[in-house]
PDB file of C-alpha atoms and ligand atoms in Angstrom:
ATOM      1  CA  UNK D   1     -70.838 377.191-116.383  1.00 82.00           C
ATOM      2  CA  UNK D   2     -73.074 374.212-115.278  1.00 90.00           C
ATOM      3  CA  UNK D   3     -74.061 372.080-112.366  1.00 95.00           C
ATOM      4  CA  UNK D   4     -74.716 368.579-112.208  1.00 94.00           C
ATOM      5  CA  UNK D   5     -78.075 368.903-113.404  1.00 96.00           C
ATOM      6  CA  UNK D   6     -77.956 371.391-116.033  1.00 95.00           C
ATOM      7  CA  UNK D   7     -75.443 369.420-117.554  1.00 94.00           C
ATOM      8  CA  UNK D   8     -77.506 366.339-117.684  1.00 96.00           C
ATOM      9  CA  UNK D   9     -80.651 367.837-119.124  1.00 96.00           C
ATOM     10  CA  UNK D  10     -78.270 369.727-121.944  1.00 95.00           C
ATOM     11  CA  UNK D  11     -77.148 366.204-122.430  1.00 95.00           C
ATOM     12  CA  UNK D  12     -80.487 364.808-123.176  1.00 97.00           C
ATOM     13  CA  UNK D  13     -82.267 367.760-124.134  1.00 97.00           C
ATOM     14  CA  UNK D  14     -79.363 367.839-127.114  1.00 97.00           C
ATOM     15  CA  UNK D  15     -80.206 364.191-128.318  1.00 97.00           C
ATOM     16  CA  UNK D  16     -84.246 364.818-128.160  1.00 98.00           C
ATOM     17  CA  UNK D  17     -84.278 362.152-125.225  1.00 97.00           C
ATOM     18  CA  UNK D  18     -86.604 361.899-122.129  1.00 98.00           C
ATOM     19  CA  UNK D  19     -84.574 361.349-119.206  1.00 97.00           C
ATOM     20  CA  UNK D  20     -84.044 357.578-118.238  1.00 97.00           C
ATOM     21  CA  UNK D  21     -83.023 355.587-115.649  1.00 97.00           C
ATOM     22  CA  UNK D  22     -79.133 356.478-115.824  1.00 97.00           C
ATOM     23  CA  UNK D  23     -80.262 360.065-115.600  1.00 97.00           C
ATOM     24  CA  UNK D  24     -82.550 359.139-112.764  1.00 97.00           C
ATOM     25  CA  UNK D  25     -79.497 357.286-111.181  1.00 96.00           C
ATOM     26  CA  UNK D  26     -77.510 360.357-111.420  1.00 94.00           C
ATOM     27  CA  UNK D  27     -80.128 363.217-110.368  1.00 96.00           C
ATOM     28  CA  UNK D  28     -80.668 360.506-107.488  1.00 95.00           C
ATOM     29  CA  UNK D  29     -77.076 360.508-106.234  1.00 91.00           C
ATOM     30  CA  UNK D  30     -76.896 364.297-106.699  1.00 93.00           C
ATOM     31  CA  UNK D  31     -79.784 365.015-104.798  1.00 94.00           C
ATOM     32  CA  UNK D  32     -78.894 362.429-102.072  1.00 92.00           C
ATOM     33  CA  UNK D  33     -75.673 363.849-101.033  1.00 92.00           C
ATOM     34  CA  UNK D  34     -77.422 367.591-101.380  1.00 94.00           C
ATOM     35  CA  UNK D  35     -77.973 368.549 -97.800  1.00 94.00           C
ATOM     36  CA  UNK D  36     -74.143 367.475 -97.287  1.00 95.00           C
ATOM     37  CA  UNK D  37     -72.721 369.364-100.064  1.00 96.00           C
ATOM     38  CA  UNK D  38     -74.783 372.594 -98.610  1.00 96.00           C
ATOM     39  CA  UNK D  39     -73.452 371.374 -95.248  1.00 96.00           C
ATOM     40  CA  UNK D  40     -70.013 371.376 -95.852  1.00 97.00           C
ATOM     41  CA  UNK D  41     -69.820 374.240 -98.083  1.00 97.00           C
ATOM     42  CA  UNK D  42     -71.054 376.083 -94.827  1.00 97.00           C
ATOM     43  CA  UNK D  43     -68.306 374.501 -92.814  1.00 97.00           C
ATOM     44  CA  UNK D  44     -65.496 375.692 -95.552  1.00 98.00           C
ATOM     45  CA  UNK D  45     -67.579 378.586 -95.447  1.00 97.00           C
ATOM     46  CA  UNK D  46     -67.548 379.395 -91.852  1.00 97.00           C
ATOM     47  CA  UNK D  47     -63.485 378.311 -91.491  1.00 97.00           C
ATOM     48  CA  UNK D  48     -62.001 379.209 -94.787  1.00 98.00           C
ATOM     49  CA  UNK D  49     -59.405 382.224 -93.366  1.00 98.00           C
ATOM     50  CA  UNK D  50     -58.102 379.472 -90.517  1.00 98.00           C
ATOM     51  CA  UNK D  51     -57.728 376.943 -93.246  1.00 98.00           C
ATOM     52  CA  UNK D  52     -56.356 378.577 -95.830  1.00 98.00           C
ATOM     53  CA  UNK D  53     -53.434 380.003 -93.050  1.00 98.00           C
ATOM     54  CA  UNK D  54     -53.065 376.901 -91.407  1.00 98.00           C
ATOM     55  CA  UNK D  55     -52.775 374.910 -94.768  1.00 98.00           C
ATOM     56  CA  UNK D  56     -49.945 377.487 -95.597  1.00 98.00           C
ATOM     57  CA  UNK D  57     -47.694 377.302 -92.587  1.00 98.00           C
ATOM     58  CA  UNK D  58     -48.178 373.347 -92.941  1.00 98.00           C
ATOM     59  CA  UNK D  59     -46.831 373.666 -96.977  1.00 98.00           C
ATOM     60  CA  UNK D  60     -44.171 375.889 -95.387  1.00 98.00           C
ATOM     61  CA  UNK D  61     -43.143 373.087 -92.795  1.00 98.00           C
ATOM     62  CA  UNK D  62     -42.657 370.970 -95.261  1.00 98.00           C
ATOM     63  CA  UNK D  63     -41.505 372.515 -98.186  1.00 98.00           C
ATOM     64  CA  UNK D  64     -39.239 375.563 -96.149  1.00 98.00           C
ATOM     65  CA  UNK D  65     -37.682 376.372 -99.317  1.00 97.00           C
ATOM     66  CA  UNK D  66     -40.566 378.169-100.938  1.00 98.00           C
ATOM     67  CA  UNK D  67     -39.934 381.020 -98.328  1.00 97.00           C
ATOM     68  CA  UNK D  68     -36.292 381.227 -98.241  1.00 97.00           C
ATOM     69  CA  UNK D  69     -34.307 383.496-100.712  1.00 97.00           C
ATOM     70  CA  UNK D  70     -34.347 382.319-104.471  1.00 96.00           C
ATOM     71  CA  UNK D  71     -37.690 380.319-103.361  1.00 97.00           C
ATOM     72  CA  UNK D  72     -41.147 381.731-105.213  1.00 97.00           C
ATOM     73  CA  UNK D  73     -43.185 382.609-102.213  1.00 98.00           C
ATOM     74  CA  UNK D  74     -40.091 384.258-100.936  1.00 97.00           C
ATOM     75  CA  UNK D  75     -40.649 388.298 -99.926  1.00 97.00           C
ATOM     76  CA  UNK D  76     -43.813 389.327 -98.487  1.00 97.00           C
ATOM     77  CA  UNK D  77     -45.870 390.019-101.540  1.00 97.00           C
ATOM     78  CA  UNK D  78     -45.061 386.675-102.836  1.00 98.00           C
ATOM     79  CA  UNK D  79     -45.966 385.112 -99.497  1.00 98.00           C
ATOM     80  CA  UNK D  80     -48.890 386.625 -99.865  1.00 98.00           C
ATOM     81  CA  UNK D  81     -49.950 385.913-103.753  1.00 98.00           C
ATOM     82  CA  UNK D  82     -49.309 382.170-102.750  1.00 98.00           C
ATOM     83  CA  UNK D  83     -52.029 382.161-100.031  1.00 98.00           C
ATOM     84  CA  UNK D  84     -54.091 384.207-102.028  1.00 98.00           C
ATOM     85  CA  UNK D  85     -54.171 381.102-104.664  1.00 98.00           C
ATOM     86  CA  UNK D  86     -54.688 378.575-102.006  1.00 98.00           C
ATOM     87  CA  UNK D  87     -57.553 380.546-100.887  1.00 98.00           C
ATOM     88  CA  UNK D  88     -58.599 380.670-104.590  1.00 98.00           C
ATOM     89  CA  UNK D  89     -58.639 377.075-104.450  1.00 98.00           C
ATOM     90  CA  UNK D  90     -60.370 376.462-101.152  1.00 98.00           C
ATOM     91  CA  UNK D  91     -63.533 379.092-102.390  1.00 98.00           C
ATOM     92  CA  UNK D  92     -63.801 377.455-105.895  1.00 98.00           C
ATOM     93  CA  UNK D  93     -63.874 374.107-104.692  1.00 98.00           C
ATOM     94  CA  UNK D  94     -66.693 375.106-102.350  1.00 98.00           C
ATOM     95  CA  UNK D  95     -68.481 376.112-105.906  1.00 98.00           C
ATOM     96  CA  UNK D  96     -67.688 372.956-107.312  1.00 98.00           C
ATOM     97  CA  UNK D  97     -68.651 370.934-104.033  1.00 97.00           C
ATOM     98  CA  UNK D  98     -72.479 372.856-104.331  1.00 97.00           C
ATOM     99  CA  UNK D  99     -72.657 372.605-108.082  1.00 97.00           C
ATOM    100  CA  UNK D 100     -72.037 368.813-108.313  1.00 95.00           C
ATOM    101  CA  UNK D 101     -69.440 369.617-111.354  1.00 95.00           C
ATOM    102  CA  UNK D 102     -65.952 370.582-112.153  1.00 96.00           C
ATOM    103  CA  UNK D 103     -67.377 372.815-114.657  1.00 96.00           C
ATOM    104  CA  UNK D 104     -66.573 375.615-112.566  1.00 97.00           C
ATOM    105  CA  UNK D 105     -63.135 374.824-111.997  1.00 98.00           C
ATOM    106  CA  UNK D 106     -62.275 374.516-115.653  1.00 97.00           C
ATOM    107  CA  UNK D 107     -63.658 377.748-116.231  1.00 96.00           C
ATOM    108  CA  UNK D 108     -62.632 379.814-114.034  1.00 97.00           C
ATOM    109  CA  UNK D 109     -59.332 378.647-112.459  1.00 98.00           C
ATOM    110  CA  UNK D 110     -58.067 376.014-114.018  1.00 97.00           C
ATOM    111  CA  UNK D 111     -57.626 377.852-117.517  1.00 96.00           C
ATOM    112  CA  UNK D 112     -54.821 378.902-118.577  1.00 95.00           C
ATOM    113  CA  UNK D 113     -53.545 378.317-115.147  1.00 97.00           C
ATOM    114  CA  UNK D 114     -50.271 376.362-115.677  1.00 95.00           C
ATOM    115  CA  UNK D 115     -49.012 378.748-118.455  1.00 94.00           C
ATOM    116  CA  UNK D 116     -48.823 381.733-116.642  1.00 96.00           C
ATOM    117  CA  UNK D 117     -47.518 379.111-113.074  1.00 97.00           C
ATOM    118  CA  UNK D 118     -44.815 377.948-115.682  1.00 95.00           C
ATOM    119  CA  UNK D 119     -44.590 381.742-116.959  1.00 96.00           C
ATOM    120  CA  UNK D 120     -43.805 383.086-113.263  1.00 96.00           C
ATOM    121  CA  UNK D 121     -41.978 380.536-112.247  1.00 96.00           C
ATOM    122  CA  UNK D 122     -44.479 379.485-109.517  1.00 98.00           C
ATOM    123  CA  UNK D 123     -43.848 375.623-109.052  1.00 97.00           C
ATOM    124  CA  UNK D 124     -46.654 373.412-109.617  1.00 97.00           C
ATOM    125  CA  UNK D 125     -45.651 370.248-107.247  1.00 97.00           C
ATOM    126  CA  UNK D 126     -45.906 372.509-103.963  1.00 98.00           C
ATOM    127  CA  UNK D 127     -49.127 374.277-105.805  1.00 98.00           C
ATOM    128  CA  UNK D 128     -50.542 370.723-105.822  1.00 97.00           C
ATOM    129  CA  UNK D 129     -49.138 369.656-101.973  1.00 98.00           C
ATOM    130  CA  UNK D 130     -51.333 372.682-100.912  1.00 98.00           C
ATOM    131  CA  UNK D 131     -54.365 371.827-102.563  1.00 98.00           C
ATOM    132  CA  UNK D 132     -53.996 368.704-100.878  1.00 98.00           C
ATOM    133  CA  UNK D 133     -53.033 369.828 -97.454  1.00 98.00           C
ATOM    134  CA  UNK D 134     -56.501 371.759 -97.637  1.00 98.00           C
ATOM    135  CA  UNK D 135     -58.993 368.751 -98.875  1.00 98.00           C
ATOM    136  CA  UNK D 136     -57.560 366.598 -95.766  1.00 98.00           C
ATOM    137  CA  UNK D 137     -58.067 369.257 -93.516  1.00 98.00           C
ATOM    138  CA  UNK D 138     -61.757 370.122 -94.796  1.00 98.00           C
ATOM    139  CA  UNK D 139     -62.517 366.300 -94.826  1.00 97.00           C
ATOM    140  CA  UNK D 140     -61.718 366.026 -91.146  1.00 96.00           C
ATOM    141  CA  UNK D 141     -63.705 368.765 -90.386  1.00 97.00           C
ATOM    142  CA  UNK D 142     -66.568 367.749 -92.149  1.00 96.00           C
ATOM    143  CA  UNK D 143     -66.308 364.055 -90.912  1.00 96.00           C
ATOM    144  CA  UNK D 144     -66.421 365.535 -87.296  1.00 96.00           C
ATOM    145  CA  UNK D 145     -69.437 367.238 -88.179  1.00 95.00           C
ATOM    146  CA  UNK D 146     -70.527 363.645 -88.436  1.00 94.00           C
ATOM    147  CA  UNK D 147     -70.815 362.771 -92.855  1.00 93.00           C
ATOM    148  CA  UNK D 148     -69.235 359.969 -92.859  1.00 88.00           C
ATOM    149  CA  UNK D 149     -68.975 359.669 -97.051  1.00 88.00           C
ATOM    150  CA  UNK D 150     -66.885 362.381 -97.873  1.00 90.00           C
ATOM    151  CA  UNK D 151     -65.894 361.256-101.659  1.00 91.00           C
ATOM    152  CA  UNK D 152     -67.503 364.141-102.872  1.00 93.00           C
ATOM    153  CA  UNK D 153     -65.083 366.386-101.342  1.00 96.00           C
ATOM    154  CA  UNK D 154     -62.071 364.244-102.897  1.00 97.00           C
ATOM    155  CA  UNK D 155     -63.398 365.396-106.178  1.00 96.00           C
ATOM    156  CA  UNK D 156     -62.798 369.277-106.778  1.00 98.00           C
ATOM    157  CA  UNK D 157     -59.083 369.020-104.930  1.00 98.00           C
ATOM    158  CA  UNK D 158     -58.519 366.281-106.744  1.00 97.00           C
ATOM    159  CA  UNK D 159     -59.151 368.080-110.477  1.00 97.00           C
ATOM    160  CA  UNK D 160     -57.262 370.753-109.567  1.00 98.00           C
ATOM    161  CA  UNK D 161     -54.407 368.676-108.947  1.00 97.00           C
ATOM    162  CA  UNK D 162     -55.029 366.200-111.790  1.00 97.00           C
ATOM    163  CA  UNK D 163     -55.140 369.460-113.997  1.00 96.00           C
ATOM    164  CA  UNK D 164     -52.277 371.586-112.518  1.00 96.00           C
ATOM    165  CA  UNK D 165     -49.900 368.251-112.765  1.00 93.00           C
ATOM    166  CA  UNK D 166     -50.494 367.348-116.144  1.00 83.00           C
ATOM    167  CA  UNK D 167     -47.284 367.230-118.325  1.00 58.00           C
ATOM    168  CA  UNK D 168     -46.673 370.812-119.204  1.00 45.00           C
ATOM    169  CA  UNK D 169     -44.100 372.224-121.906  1.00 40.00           C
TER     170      UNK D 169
HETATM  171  C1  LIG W 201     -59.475 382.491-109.473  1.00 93.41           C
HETATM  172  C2  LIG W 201     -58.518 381.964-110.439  1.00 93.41           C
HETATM  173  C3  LIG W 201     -57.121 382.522-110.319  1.00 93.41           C
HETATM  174  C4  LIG W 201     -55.977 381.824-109.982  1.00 93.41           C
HETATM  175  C5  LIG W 201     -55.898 380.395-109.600  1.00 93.41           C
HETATM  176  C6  LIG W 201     -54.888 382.744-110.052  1.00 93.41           C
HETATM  177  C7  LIG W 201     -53.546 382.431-109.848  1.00 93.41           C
HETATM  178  C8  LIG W 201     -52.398 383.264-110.035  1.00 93.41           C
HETATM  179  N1  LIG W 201     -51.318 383.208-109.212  1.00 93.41           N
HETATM  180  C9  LIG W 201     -50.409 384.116-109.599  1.00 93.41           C
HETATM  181  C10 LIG W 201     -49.161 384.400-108.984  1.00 93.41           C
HETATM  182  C11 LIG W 201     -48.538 383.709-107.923  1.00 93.41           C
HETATM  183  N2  LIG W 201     -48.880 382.527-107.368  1.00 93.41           N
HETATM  184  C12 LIG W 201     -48.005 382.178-106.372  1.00 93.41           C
HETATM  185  C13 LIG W 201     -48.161 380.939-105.613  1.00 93.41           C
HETATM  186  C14 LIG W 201     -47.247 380.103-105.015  1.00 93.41           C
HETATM  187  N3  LIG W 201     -45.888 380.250-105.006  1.00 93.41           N
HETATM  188  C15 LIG W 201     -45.317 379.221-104.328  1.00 93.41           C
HETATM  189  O1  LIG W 201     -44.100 379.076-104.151  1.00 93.41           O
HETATM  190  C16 LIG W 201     -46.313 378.297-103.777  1.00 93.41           C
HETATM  191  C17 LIG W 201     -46.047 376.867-104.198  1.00 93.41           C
HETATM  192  C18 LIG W 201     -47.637 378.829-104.335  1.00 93.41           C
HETATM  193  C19 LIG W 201     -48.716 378.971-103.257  1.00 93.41           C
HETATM  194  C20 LIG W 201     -49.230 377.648-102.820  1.00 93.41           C
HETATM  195  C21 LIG W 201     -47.058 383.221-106.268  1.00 93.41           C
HETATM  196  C22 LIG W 201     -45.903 383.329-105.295  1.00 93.41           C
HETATM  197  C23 LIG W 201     -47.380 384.179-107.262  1.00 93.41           C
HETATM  198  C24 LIG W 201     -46.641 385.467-107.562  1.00 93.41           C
HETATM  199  C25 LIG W 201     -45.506 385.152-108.511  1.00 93.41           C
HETATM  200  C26 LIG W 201     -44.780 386.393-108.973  1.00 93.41           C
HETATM  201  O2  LIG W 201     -45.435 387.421-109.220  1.00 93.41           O
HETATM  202  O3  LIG W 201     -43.570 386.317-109.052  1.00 93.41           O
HETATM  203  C27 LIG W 201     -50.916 384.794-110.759  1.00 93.41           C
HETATM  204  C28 LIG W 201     -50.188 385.871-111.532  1.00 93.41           C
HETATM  205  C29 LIG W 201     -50.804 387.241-111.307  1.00 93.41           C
HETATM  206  C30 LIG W 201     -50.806 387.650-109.867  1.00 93.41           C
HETATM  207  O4  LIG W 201     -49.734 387.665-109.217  1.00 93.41           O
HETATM  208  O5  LIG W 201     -51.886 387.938-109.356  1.00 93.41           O
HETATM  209  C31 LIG W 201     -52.143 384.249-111.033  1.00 93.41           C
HETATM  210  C32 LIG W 201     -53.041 384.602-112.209  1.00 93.41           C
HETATM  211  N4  LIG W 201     -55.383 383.970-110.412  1.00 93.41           N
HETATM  212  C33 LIG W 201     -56.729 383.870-110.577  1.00 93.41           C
HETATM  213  O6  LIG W 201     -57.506 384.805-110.907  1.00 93.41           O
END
């Protein structure tokens, strides 16, 4: 598992090279946005239970079906393995957010993931609704802690649901 910068310098470090100004470009942007990446890790941090529950009962508002009989997060332990993934989600993008790279999300979520969804039965459209229910609500909270580019919290929500969507067997 990498972050932004341990990636680049295994980059270079692999081809002999000194770093140039494309890596200097990218350490720049990295380190620019740092204090906001620690910043609104915190605020995911200090929220994540309220988000996570309130991020639910929106996906179950919308999509009511999940939680009636026949639907996958119906009974209570399936309720409950449901928001246990979206929290999943909400804590690894926080990773990814800090690291600068989706290397952590590959690893350790992301693999393997949509087999054993598709095994269970656990449907990946709602899955992905979720994940995206989340990023707006962390964006607005971070923008009303006053960052006003919040791209780099697109980017983790957005793999996941890049990666969970993809075509599947
Ligand atoms: C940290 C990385 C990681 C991830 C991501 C993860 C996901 C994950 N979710 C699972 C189950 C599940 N996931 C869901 C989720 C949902 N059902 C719905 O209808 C909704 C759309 C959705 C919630 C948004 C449900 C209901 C189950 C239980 C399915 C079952 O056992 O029948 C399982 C099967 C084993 C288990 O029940 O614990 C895994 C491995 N586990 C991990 O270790």
């Amino acid at each position: 598992m990498r972050d932004a910068v341990t990636k680049l310098i295994d980059n270079y470090d692999t081809k002999g090279r000194y770093l140039d100004r494309d890596a200097m470009d990218v350490l720049q942007s990295y380190f620019t946005t740092g204090m906001e990446r620690v910043q609104a890790a915190a605020i995911i941090n200090g929220d994540a239970a309220a988000i996570v529950r309130q991020a639910g009962s929106t996906l179950f508002e919308k999509v009511p079906e999940l939680i009636r009989p026949g639907g996958n997060a119906y009974t209570t332990r399936r309720y409950a393995a449901c928001l246990r993934d979206m929290d999943y989600y909400l804590r690894y993008a926080s990773y990814a957010i800090i690291a600068g790279s989706m290397d952590v999300l590959d690893e350790r979520v992301l693999q393997g993931l949509r087999e054993t969804y598709n095994s269970l039965g656990v449907p990946i459209a709602p899955t992905v609704r979720g994940i995206q229910i989340m990023k707006e609500m962390v964006k607005d909270k971070v923008a009303e802690a006053g960052i006003t580019s919040t791209a780099f919290i697109d980017q983790p929500f957005d793999h996941m649901t890049q990666e969970l969507s993809e075509q599947s067997v």
